[in-house]
mmCIF file of C-alpha atoms in Angstrom:
data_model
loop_
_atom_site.group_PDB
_atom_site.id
_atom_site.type_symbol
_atom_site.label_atom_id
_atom_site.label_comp_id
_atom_site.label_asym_id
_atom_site.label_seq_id
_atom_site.Cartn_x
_atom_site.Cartn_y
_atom_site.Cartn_z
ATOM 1 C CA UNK A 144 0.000 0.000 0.000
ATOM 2 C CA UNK A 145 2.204 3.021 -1.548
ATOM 3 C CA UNK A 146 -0.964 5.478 -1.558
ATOM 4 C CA UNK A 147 -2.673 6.930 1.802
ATOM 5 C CA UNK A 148 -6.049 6.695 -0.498
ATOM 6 C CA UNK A 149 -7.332 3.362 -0.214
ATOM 7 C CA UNK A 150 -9.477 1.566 -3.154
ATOM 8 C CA UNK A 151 -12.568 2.766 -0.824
ATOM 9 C CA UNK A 152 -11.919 6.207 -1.193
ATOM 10 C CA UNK A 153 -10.287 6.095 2.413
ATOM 11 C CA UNK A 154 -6.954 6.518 4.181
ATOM 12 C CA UNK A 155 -6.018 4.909 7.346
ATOM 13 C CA UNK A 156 -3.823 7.036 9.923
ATOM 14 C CA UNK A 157 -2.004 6.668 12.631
ATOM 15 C CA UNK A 158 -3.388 8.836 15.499
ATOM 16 C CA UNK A 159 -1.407 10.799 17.841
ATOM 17 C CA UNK A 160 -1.225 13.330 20.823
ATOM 18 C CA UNK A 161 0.667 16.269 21.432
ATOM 19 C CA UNK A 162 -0.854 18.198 24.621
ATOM 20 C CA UNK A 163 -4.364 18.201 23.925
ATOM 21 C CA UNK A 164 -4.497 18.247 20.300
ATOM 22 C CA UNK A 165 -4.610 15.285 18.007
ATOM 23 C CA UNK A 166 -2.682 14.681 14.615
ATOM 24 C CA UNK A 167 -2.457 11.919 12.572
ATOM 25 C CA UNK A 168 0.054 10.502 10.040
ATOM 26 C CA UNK A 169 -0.825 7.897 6.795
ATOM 27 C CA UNK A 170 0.053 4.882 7.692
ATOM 28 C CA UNK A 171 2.201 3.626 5.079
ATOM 29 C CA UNK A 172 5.364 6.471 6.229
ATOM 30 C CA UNK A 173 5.153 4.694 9.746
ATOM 31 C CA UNK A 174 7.506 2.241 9.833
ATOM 32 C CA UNK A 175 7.139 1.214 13.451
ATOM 33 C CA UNK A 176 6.132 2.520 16.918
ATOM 34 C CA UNK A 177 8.950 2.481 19.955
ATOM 35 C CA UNK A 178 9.269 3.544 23.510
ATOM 36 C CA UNK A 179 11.035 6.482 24.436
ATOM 37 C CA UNK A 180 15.093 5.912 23.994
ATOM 38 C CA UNK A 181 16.995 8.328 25.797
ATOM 39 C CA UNK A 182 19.013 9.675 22.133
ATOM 40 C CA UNK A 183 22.824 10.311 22.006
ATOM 41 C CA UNK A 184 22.637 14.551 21.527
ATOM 42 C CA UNK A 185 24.283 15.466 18.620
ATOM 43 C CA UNK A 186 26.811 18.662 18.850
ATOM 44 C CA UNK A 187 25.149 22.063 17.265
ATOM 45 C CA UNK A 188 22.248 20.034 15.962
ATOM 46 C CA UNK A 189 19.113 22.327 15.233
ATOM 47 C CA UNK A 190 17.102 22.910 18.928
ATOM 48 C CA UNK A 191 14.154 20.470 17.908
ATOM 49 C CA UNK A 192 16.745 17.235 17.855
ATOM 50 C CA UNK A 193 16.603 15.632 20.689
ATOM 51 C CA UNK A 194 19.794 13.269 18.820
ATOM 52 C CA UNK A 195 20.340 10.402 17.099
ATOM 53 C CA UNK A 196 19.512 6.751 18.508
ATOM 54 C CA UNK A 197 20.280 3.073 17.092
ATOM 55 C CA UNK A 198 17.505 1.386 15.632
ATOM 56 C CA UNK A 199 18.855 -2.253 14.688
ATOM 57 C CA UNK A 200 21.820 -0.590 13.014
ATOM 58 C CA UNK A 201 20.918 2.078 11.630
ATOM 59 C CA UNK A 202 21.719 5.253 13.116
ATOM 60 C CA UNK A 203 18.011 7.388 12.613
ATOM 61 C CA UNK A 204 17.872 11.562 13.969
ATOM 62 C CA UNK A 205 14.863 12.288 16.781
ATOM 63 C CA UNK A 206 12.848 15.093 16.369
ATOM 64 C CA UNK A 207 10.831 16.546 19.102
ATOM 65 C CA UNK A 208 7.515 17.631 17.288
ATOM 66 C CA UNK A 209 6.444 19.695 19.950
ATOM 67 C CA UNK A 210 10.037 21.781 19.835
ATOM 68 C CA UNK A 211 9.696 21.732 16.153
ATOM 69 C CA UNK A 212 6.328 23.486 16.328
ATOM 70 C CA UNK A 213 6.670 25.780 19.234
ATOM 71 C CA UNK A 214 4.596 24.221 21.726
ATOM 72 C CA UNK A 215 4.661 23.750 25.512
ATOM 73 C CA UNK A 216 6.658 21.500 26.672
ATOM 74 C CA UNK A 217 6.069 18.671 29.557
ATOM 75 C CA UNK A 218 8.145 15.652 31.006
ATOM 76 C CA UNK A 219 7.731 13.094 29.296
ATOM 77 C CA UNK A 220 5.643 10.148 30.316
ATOM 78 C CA UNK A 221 5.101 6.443 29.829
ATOM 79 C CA UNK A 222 2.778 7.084 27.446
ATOM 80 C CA UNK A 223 5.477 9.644 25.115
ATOM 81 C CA UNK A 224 6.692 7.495 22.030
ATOM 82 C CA UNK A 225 8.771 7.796 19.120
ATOM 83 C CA UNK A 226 7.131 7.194 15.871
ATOM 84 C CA UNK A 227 9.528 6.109 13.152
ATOM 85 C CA UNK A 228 8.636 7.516 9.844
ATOM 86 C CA UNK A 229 9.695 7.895 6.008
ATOM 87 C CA UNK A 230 10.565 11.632 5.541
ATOM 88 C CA UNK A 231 11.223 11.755 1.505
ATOM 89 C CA UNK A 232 14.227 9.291 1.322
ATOM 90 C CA UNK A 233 14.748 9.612 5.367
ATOM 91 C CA UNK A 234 14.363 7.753 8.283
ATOM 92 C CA UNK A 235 13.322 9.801 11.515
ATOM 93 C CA UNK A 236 12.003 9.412 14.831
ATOM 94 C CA UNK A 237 9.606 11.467 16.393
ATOM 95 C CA UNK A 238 8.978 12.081 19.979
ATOM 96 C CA UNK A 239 4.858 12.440 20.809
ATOM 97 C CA UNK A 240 3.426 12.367 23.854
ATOM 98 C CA UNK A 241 1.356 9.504 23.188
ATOM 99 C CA UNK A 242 -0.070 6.965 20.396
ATOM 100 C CA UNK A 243 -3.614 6.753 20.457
ATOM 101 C CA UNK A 244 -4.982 4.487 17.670
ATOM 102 C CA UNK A 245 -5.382 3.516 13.885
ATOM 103 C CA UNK A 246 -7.955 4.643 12.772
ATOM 104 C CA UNK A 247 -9.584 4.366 8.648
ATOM 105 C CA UNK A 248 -11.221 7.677 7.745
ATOM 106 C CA UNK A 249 -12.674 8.566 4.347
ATOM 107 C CA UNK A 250 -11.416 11.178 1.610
ATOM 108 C CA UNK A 251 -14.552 12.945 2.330
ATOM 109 C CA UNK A 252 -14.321 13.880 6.186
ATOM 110 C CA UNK A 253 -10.867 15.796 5.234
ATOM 111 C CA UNK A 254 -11.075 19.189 4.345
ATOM 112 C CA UNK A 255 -7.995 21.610 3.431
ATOM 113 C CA UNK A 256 -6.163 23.139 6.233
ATOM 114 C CA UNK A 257 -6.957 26.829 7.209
ATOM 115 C CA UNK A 258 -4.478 29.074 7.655
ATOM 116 C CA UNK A 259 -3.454 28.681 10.982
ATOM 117 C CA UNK A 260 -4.507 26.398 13.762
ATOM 118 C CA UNK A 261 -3.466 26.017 17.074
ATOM 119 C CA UNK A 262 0.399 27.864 16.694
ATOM 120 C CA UNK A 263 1.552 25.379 14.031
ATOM 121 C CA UNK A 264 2.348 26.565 10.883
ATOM 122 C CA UNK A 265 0.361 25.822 7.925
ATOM 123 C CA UNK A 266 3.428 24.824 6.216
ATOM 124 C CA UNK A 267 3.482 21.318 7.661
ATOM 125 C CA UNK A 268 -0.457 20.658 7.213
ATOM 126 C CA UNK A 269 -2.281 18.041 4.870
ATOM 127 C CA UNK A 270 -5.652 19.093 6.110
ATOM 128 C CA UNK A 271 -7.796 18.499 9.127
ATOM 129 C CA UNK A 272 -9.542 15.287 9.717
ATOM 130 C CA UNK A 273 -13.511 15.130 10.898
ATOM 131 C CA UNK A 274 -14.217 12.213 13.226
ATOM 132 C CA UNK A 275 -17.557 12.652 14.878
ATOM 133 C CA UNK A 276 -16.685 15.203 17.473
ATOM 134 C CA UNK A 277 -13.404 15.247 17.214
ATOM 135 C CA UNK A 278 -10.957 16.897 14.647
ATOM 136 C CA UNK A 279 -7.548 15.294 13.494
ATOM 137 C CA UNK A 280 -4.730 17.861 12.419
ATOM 138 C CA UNK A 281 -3.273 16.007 9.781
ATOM 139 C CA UNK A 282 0.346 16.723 9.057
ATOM 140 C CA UNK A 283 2.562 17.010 5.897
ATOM 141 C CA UNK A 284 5.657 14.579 7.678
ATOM 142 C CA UNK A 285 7.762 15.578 4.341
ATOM 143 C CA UNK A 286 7.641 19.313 5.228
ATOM 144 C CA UNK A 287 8.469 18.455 8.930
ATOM 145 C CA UNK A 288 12.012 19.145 8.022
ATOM 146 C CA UNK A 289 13.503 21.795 5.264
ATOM 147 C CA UNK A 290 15.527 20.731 2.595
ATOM 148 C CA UNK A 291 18.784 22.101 4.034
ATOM 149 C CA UNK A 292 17.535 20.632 7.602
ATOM 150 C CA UNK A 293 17.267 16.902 5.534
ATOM 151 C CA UNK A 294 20.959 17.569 3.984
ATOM 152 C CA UNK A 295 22.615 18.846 7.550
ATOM 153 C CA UNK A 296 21.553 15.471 8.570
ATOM 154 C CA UNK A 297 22.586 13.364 5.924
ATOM 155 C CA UNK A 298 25.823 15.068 5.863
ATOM 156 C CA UNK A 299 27.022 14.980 9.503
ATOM 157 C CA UNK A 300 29.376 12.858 10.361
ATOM 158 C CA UNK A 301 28.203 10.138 13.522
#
């Protein structure tokens, strides 16, 4: 499954917290769901990486989304998580506070994203998600980082 739209008009996300809000990711960039590792901090990295960890050997960059957007931030818990994605040709980790389901929603309870919610750029939106009472942010993961971010950490030495 290469597409986020399914044959039924659907896409299936995985669903996410940071504070109070909820996002959600397509499926097929999530590689796999960890625990919180404590990452190896990486000299004059950009603020948002928490570091690099080693993920059956190979060495992936951690990215605190809620640094990277400018929110609050709170210890983390046994519920935080880092969700390893595909960023363009990348592997990264990101740090949410929690992981809160899979969930299937269709094409038609999506609608484009408005300029600004919440204090997260519009940049990294897809759109926002309807799900009875509830609304998904839906995030762009390959504008997370920018393309000199994505060569920086290619290029640095480990």
């Amino acid at each position: 499954m290469s597409q986020i739209k399914g044959d039924s008009g659907e896409i299936q996300l995985v669903v996410f917290r940071l504070g109070t809000e909820e996002y959600g990711v397509p499926i097929t960039q999530v590689q796999e769901i960890n625990r919180l590792l404590t990452p190896t901090k990486i000299p004059q990295a950009p603020s948002f990486v928490e570091g690099i960890i080693n993920l059956r050997g190979k060495i992936i960059p951690i990215i605190d989304l809620k640094k990277r957007f400018g929110l609050a931030q709170e210890e983390h818990t046994a519920n935080t998580r880092i969700i390893v994605v595909n960023v363009e040709r990348h592997t990264v980790g990101i740090i949410v506070d929690a992981v809160t389901e899979v969930l299937r929603m269709p094409q038609s309870a999506i609608e484009p994203p408005p300029p600004m919610i919440s204090t997260i750029s519009s940049d990294y939106l897809k759109g926002v998600g309807k799900v009875d009472e509830r609304l998904l942010i839906l995030l762009d993961l390959d504008k997370i980082l920018t393309e000199r971010e994505k060569a920086e950490l290619q290029a640095r030495p480990l």
